[in-house]
């Protein structure tokens, strides 16, 4: 089994298929940093679906059990279902997708038919004004809810719904979210606002700790801790005591989970990163398009390169987050894949 210097196995790969997005979420792609003149990747810089599928087969042979397609907004990548159809047959692989839900209602059936099993939809508030302000492109809640329902209807279930909570912005809408999704079978998860990238102007004061969110919910709808689904699960699970479902919290700031992190990330142009907070990646596109060849020995050379990166991995950024780490260069989440 491939493990890193802290004995963590490589189990999970997030693949970004585009660095573009139709939203400008204030905590991810603020308009000031991602304006009209932002240098997004050109089409020829992106990995092709064939290149992505080849890498997916190689990482699966190294022990990866789960692949998440993400971005940017993955449903902006044309014919994404074609990629899903190429990845779904890889044996032993759990395939899922994270989306902002804006295009999901129209795409859910095609994604399901192509072999996708589940989706995670990001939705930060049910309050239309709050949500429109957070996505900053005036996108209405209603259409994301329609996407969630379409996904559940075609069997991309249970749908996970991710909400980033930012102090003073949407924390007052947390309870309404919990009330709405309780009993629907969808699993709502609250995410602490993280200091990814450099453009969102993150401050610790903007973080609403998961413990605070849980106690707010518990006061109205009593909850109890539930066991993790698997080792290294990032969300901590809680179930409603009356049996009406579960929620989760992702406390990456107040309770970092680097110790159990088995995740690597592939940017849309084929850079492999071992941490969301990494400063640089390893160029797998160069190996794919360079001299490594399209055959078994080419695959082996790429597998060796990935193994070398993973076995040398030491990062545990969230555990050592401090004044010293604040100024370090970092890649943006929309680029590296959230
Ligand atoms: C980068 S997005 C990519 C996929 C898709 N566009 C979406 O929004 O679901 C993936 C996830 O990262 C989360 N995210 C982005 N910036 C974040 C931040 N600063 N802190 C915590 N979560 C963040 C988003 O809310 C979303 O759930
Ligand atoms: S969180 Fe997702 S939807 Fe929002 S700007 Fe980032 S990539 Fe786009």
Short mmCIF file of C-alpha atoms and ligand atoms in Angstrom, two decimals:
data_model
loop_
_atom_site.label_atom_id
_atom_site.label_comp_id
_atom_site.label_asym_id
_atom_site.label_seq_id
_atom_site.Cartn_x
_atom_site.Cartn_y
_atom_site.Cartn_z
CA UNK A 1 0.00 0.00 0.00
CA UNK A 2 1.24 3.47 -0.91
CA UNK A 3 1.68 5.61 2.23
CA UNK A 4 3.28 8.98 2.97
CA UNK A 5 5.82 10.02 5.61
CA UNK A 6 3.02 10.18 8.22
CA UNK A 7 1.72 6.74 7.23
CA UNK A 8 -1.36 8.09 5.45
CA UNK A 9 -2.56 6.01 2.47
CA UNK A 10 -3.60 7.54 -0.87
CA UNK A 11 -7.30 6.69 -1.12
CA UNK A 12 -9.03 9.68 -2.58
CA UNK A 13 -8.52 11.90 -5.64
CA UNK A 14 -10.33 15.13 -6.44
CA UNK A 15 -10.20 16.02 -10.09
CA UNK A 16 -10.84 19.58 -11.19
CA UNK A 17 -12.18 19.64 -14.75
CA UNK A 18 -12.24 23.43 -15.11
CA UNK A 19 -11.01 26.50 -13.21
CA UNK A 20 -14.01 28.51 -14.46
CA UNK A 21 -17.26 29.11 -12.65
CA UNK A 22 -20.56 30.88 -13.30
CA UNK A 23 -20.72 31.96 -9.63
CA UNK A 24 -18.45 34.41 -7.82
CA UNK A 25 -18.90 33.13 -4.26
CA UNK A 26 -17.39 35.74 -1.98
CA UNK A 27 -15.31 33.18 -0.08
CA UNK A 28 -13.97 31.42 -3.19
CA UNK A 29 -13.83 33.55 -6.36
CA UNK A 30 -14.44 37.15 -5.28
CA UNK A 31 -15.16 39.44 -8.23
CA UNK A 32 -12.23 41.72 -7.46
CA UNK A 33 -9.80 38.84 -8.03
CA UNK A 34 -11.73 36.93 -10.72
CA UNK A 35 -12.85 39.70 -13.06
CA UNK A 36 -13.24 39.76 -16.84
CA UNK A 37 -9.49 39.91 -17.42
CA UNK A 38 -8.66 36.97 -15.13
CA UNK A 39 -6.30 34.57 -16.98
CA UNK A 40 -8.35 31.35 -16.86
CA UNK A 41 -6.84 28.24 -18.44
CA UNK A 42 -7.13 27.89 -22.21
CA UNK A 43 -8.80 24.83 -23.64
CA UNK A 44 -5.54 23.29 -24.84
CA UNK A 45 -4.13 23.61 -21.32
CA UNK A 46 -6.89 21.45 -19.85
CA UNK A 47 -6.43 17.71 -19.57
CA UNK A 48 -8.63 15.92 -22.09
CA UNK A 49 -11.17 13.39 -20.83
CA UNK A 50 -8.94 10.63 -22.22
CA UNK A 51 -5.96 11.96 -20.23
CA UNK A 52 -8.06 12.23 -17.06
CA UNK A 53 -9.38 8.68 -17.50
CA UNK A 54 -5.86 7.36 -17.98
CA UNK A 55 -4.71 9.02 -14.76
CA UNK A 56 -7.80 7.72 -12.96
CA UNK A 57 -6.95 4.14 -13.97
CA UNK A 58 -3.37 4.65 -12.83
CA UNK A 59 -4.33 6.06 -9.41
CA UNK A 60 -6.89 3.28 -8.96
CA UNK A 61 -4.06 0.80 -9.46
CA UNK A 62 -2.20 2.63 -6.66
CA UNK A 63 -5.08 2.17 -4.21
CA UNK A 64 -7.38 5.14 -4.80
CA UNK A 65 -10.97 4.13 -3.97
CA UNK A 66 -12.81 7.36 -4.48
CA UNK A 67 -12.80 10.02 -7.17
CA UNK A 68 -14.64 13.30 -6.89
CA UNK A 69 -15.12 15.46 -10.00
CA UNK A 70 -15.00 19.14 -9.10
CA UNK A 71 -13.72 22.55 -10.18
CA UNK A 72 -14.47 25.52 -10.60
CA UNK A 73 -17.94 24.47 -11.67
CA UNK A 74 -17.62 21.01 -13.24
CA UNK A 75 -20.95 21.14 -15.07
CA UNK A 76 -19.58 24.01 -17.18
CA UNK A 77 -17.24 21.50 -18.86
CA UNK A 78 -18.99 20.45 -22.03
CA UNK A 79 -20.23 16.84 -22.25
CA UNK A 80 -19.08 16.07 -18.71
CA UNK A 81 -21.24 12.94 -18.80
CA UNK A 82 -18.75 11.56 -21.33
CA UNK A 83 -16.02 11.72 -18.67
CA UNK A 84 -18.36 10.14 -16.12
CA UNK A 85 -19.01 7.29 -18.54
CA UNK A 86 -15.25 6.76 -18.88
CA UNK A 87 -14.58 6.76 -15.11
CA UNK A 88 -17.63 4.84 -13.86
CA UNK A 89 -16.49 1.40 -15.12
CA UNK A 90 -13.13 1.53 -13.29
CA UNK A 91 -13.38 -1.37 -10.84
CA UNK A 92 -13.61 -0.64 -7.11
CA UNK A 93 -14.02 3.09 -7.55
CA UNK A 94 -16.64 5.26 -5.84
CA UNK A 95 -17.37 8.13 -8.24
CA UNK A 96 -19.01 11.36 -7.18
CA UNK A 97 -19.28 15.03 -8.15
CA UNK A 98 -19.46 18.40 -6.39
CA UNK A 99 -21.47 21.14 -8.07
CA UNK A 100 -23.04 24.49 -7.32
CA UNK A 101 -26.28 22.99 -8.62
CA UNK A 102 -27.02 25.76 -11.11
CA UNK A 103 -27.09 23.42 -14.12
CA UNK A 104 -27.96 20.23 -12.29
CA UNK A 105 -31.69 20.04 -13.03
CA UNK A 106 -30.91 19.74 -16.75
CA UNK A 107 -27.95 17.38 -16.32
CA UNK A 108 -28.94 14.99 -13.52
CA UNK A 109 -30.45 12.28 -15.72
CA UNK A 110 -27.55 12.27 -18.21
CA UNK A 111 -25.04 12.05 -15.35
CA UNK A 112 -26.94 9.20 -13.75
CA UNK A 113 -27.24 7.36 -17.08
CA UNK A 114 -23.48 7.74 -17.55
CA UNK A 115 -22.88 5.93 -14.25
CA UNK A 116 -22.59 8.63 -11.60
CA UNK A 117 -23.82 7.39 -8.20
CA UNK A 118 -24.05 10.47 -5.98
CA UNK A 119 -23.67 14.24 -5.97
CA UNK A 120 -22.80 16.93 -3.47
CA UNK A 121 -24.50 20.27 -4.04
CA UNK A 122 -23.24 23.49 -2.51
CA UNK A 123 -25.94 25.79 -1.14
CA UNK A 124 -25.08 28.34 1.52
CA UNK A 125 -28.52 29.66 2.47
CA UNK A 126 -32.22 29.26 1.73
CA UNK A 127 -32.71 32.97 2.19
CA UNK A 128 -32.79 34.20 -1.39
CA UNK A 129 -31.23 37.60 -0.68
CA UNK A 130 -28.43 36.05 1.39
CA UNK A 131 -27.74 33.38 -1.22
CA UNK A 132 -27.75 35.85 -4.13
CA UNK A 133 -25.27 38.03 -2.23
CA UNK A 134 -23.01 35.07 -1.43
CA UNK A 135 -22.86 33.72 -4.99
CA UNK A 136 -22.56 37.37 -6.11
CA UNK A 137 -24.15 36.74 -9.51
CA UNK A 138 -27.72 37.08 -8.26
CA UNK A 139 -28.47 33.38 -8.72
CA UNK A 140 -31.75 32.33 -7.03
CA UNK A 141 -32.05 29.60 -4.37
CA UNK A 142 -35.03 28.06 -6.13
CA UNK A 143 -33.00 26.79 -9.11
CA UNK A 144 -30.43 25.09 -6.88
CA UNK A 145 -33.25 23.43 -4.94
CA UNK A 146 -34.67 22.23 -8.26
CA UNK A 147 -31.26 20.73 -9.04
CA UNK A 148 -31.17 18.93 -5.69
CA UNK A 149 -34.65 17.49 -6.22
CA UNK A 150 -33.83 16.41 -9.79
CA UNK A 151 -30.70 14.64 -8.54
CA UNK A 152 -32.66 12.79 -5.84
CA UNK A 153 -35.39 11.85 -8.32
CA UNK A 154 -32.96 10.17 -10.73
CA UNK A 155 -31.27 8.29 -7.88
CA UNK A 156 -28.12 10.38 -7.28
CA UNK A 157 -28.85 9.90 -3.61
CA UNK A 158 -28.46 10.60 -0.81
CA UNK A 159 -27.70 14.12 -2.00
CA UNK A 160 -25.21 15.89 0.24
CA UNK A 161 -25.78 19.62 0.61
CA UNK A 162 -22.72 21.66 1.62
CA UNK A 163 -23.05 25.08 3.22
CA UNK A 164 -20.08 27.30 4.02
CA UNK A 165 -20.86 29.44 7.05
CA UNK A 166 -19.37 32.92 7.22
CA UNK A 167 -19.74 35.07 10.34
CA UNK A 168 -22.19 37.92 9.90
CA UNK A 169 -23.15 36.75 6.41
CA UNK A 170 -25.27 33.58 6.66
CA UNK A 171 -24.93 32.25 10.20
CA UNK A 172 -28.44 33.52 11.00
CA UNK A 173 -29.85 31.23 8.29
CA UNK A 174 -28.29 28.00 9.60
CA UNK A 175 -31.34 26.89 11.58
CA UNK A 176 -33.72 27.41 8.67
CA UNK A 177 -31.44 25.21 6.53
CA UNK A 178 -31.44 22.46 9.16
CA UNK A 179 -35.24 22.63 9.48
CA UNK A 180 -35.71 22.48 5.71
CA UNK A 181 -33.49 19.46 5.02
CA UNK A 182 -34.39 17.45 8.13
CA UNK A 183 -36.47 14.44 7.15
CA UNK A 184 -35.80 14.82 3.39
CA UNK A 185 -33.09 12.16 3.18
CA UNK A 186 -30.60 14.80 1.94
CA UNK A 187 -27.58 15.17 4.21
CA UNK A 188 -26.80 18.77 5.12
CA UNK A 189 -23.21 19.59 6.06
CA UNK A 190 -21.89 22.85 7.40
CA UNK A 191 -18.34 23.82 6.45
CA UNK A 192 -16.14 26.20 8.38
CA UNK A 193 -14.94 29.07 6.23
CA UNK A 194 -11.33 28.29 5.31
CA UNK A 195 -8.26 30.32 4.48
CA UNK A 196 -7.78 28.76 1.06
CA UNK A 197 -6.12 30.86 -1.62
CA UNK A 198 -5.21 34.48 -1.10
CA UNK A 199 -8.05 36.37 -2.69
CA UNK A 200 -10.89 35.96 -0.19
CA UNK A 201 -9.38 38.13 2.56
CA UNK A 202 -9.94 35.41 5.17
CA UNK A 203 -9.86 36.37 8.85
CA UNK A 204 -10.25 34.02 11.79
CA UNK A 205 -13.06 36.26 13.04
CA UNK A 206 -15.11 35.28 9.97
CA UNK A 207 -15.11 31.61 10.97
CA UNK A 208 -18.16 30.27 12.79
CA UNK A 209 -16.80 27.25 14.71
CA UNK A 210 -18.58 23.97 14.05
CA UNK A 211 -19.22 23.59 17.79
CA UNK A 212 -21.25 26.81 17.72
CA UNK A 213 -23.30 25.60 14.74
CA UNK A 214 -23.98 22.27 16.43
CA UNK A 215 -25.11 23.84 19.69
CA UNK A 216 -27.45 26.18 17.81
CA UNK A 217 -29.07 23.19 16.11
CA UNK A 218 -29.07 20.99 19.20
CA UNK A 219 -30.98 23.62 21.19
CA UNK A 220 -33.93 23.31 18.82
CA UNK A 221 -33.53 19.86 17.26
CA UNK A 222 -31.59 17.57 19.62
CA UNK A 223 -28.68 15.71 18.00
CA UNK A 224 -26.26 12.97 19.04
CA UNK A 225 -22.87 12.01 17.56
CA UNK A 226 -22.84 9.23 14.94
CA UNK A 227 -19.93 6.99 13.93
CA UNK A 228 -17.89 7.93 10.85
CA UNK A 229 -18.80 6.08 7.65
CA UNK A 230 -15.14 5.31 6.99
CA UNK A 231 -11.66 6.14 8.26
CA UNK A 232 -10.55 9.62 7.25
CA UNK A 233 -14.07 10.98 6.66
CA UNK A 234 -13.77 14.76 6.78
CA UNK A 235 -17.28 15.47 8.03
CA UNK A 236 -18.18 14.65 11.61
CA UNK A 237 -21.65 13.07 11.57
CA UNK A 238 -24.52 13.87 13.91
CA UNK A 239 -27.99 12.30 13.92
CA UNK A 240 -31.24 13.83 15.00
CA UNK A 241 -32.34 12.06 18.18
CA UNK A 242 -35.87 11.65 16.85
CA UNK A 243 -34.60 9.62 13.88
CA UNK A 244 -35.33 12.28 11.26
CA UNK A 245 -31.93 12.07 9.58
CA UNK A 246 -28.39 13.32 10.00
CA UNK A 247 -26.22 16.37 9.52
CA UNK A 248 -22.48 16.83 9.33
CA UNK A 249 -19.90 19.47 10.11
CA UNK A 250 -16.54 19.97 8.45
CA UNK A 251 -14.38 21.69 11.04
CA UNK A 252 -11.22 22.15 9.01
CA UNK A 253 -10.19 25.24 10.96
CA UNK A 254 -11.14 24.46 14.57
CA UNK A 255 -10.55 20.68 14.39
CA UNK A 256 -8.12 19.96 11.57
CA UNK A 257 -8.11 16.45 10.18
CA UNK A 258 -4.71 16.35 8.46
CA UNK A 259 -3.83 13.21 10.41
CA UNK A 260 -6.43 11.17 8.57
CA UNK A 261 -6.08 12.90 5.20
CA UNK A 262 -5.81 10.43 2.34
CA UNK A 263 -6.58 12.91 -0.42
CA UNK A 264 -4.73 14.23 -3.44
CA UNK A 265 -5.95 16.83 -5.93
CA UNK A 266 -5.50 17.12 -9.66
CA UNK A 267 -5.88 20.58 -11.18
CA UNK A 268 -7.63 21.04 -14.51
CA UNK A 269 -4.25 21.36 -16.25
CA UNK A 270 -2.88 18.23 -14.66
CA UNK A 271 -0.88 19.49 -11.68
CA UNK A 272 -1.00 17.03 -8.79
CA UNK A 273 -1.28 18.57 -5.31
CA UNK A 274 -1.12 16.73 -2.01
CA UNK A 275 -2.80 19.47 0.03
CA UNK A 276 -5.40 22.16 -0.47
CA UNK A 277 -2.85 24.55 0.98
CA UNK A 278 0.08 23.42 -1.14
CA UNK A 279 2.19 26.00 -2.87
CA UNK A 280 3.08 23.96 -5.92
CA UNK A 281 2.08 20.81 -7.71
CA UNK A 282 3.73 18.18 -9.86
CA UNK A 283 3.13 18.41 -13.61
CA UNK A 284 1.48 15.15 -14.71
CA UNK A 285 0.37 16.68 -18.03
CA UNK A 286 4.01 16.93 -19.04
CA UNK A 287 4.35 13.18 -18.43
CA UNK A 288 1.11 12.42 -20.27
CA UNK A 289 2.06 14.52 -23.29
CA UNK A 290 5.79 14.04 -23.08
CA UNK A 291 7.95 11.04 -23.75
CA UNK A 292 6.30 8.56 -21.40
CA UNK A 293 4.32 6.86 -24.14
CA UNK A 294 0.76 5.61 -24.27
CA UNK A 295 1.56 2.06 -23.30
CA UNK A 296 2.02 -0.07 -20.20
CA UNK A 297 5.53 1.22 -19.55
CA UNK A 298 4.26 4.80 -19.92
CA UNK A 299 1.59 4.07 -17.32
CA UNK A 300 4.21 2.61 -15.04
CA UNK A 301 6.42 5.70 -15.33
CA UNK A 302 3.46 7.93 -14.43
CA UNK A 303 2.51 5.64 -11.53
CA UNK A 304 6.11 5.85 -10.28
CA UNK A 305 6.00 9.65 -10.42
CA UNK A 306 2.75 9.75 -8.42
CA UNK A 307 4.13 7.24 -5.91
CA UNK A 308 7.25 9.36 -5.43
CA UNK A 309 5.15 12.46 -4.73
CA UNK A 310 2.87 10.67 -2.29
CA UNK A 311 5.56 8.78 -0.41
CA UNK A 312 7.47 12.04 0.17
CA UNK A 313 4.39 13.90 1.38
CA UNK A 314 4.71 15.66 4.74
CA UNK A 315 2.05 18.38 4.62
CA UNK A 316 -0.32 18.99 7.52
CA UNK A 317 -1.05 22.63 6.96
CA UNK A 318 -4.27 22.93 8.98
CA UNK A 319 -2.61 21.47 12.05
CA UNK A 320 0.21 23.98 11.97
CA UNK A 321 -1.86 26.94 10.77
CA UNK A 322 -0.45 29.99 12.53
CA UNK A 323 0.94 33.44 11.99
CA UNK A 324 3.95 31.83 10.28
CA UNK A 325 1.83 30.06 7.68
CA UNK A 326 -0.43 33.04 6.94
CA UNK A 327 1.90 34.69 4.45
CA UNK A 328 2.86 31.57 2.48
CA UNK A 329 1.90 31.50 -1.20
CA UNK A 330 -1.14 29.30 -1.94
CA UNK A 331 -3.17 28.22 -4.92
CA UNK A 332 -6.83 29.19 -5.26
CA UNK A 333 -9.46 26.55 -4.50
CA UNK A 334 -11.24 27.09 -7.83
CA UNK A 335 -7.95 26.15 -9.52
CA UNK A 336 -6.84 23.19 -7.42
CA UNK A 337 -10.34 21.75 -7.04
CA UNK A 338 -12.48 22.15 -3.94
C1 LIG B 1 -14.51 25.07 -4.89
S1 LIG B 1 -16.15 24.38 -4.97
C2 LIG B 1 -16.06 23.50 -6.52
C3 LIG B 1 -17.34 22.78 -6.90
C4 LIG B 1 -18.56 23.62 -7.18
N1 LIG B 1 -18.31 24.82 -7.89
C5 LIG B 1 -19.30 23.89 -5.89
O1 LIG B 1 -19.37 25.05 -5.46
O2 LIG B 1 -19.80 22.93 -5.31
C6 LIG B 1 -16.15 23.03 -3.81
C7 LIG B 1 -16.57 23.35 -2.40
O3 LIG B 1 -15.62 24.19 -1.80
C8 LIG B 1 -16.28 25.06 -0.91
N2 LIG B 1 -15.45 26.23 -0.64
C9 LIG B 1 -14.97 27.13 -1.51
N3 LIG B 1 -14.24 28.08 -0.88
C10 LIG B 1 -14.26 27.76 0.44
C11 LIG B 1 -13.69 28.35 1.60
N4 LIG B 1 -12.97 29.47 1.56
N5 LIG B 1 -13.92 27.74 2.78
C12 LIG B 1 -14.65 26.60 2.86
N6 LIG B 1 -15.20 26.01 1.79
C13 LIG B 1 -15.02 26.57 0.60
C14 LIG B 1 -17.54 25.38 -1.66
O4 LIG B 1 -18.55 25.88 -0.85
C15 LIG B 1 -17.91 24.07 -2.28
O5 LIG B 1 -18.76 23.34 -1.43
S1 LIG B 2 -17.54 27.65 -4.41
FE1 LIG B 2 -17.99 26.58 -6.31
S2 LIG B 2 -19.68 27.84 -7.11
FE2 LIG B 2 -18.72 29.12 -5.62
S3 LIG B 2 -17.23 30.34 -6.79
FE3 LIG B 2 -16.16 28.53 -5.93
S4 LIG B 2 -16.20 27.10 -7.58
FE4 LIG B 2 -17.80 28.59 -8.03
#
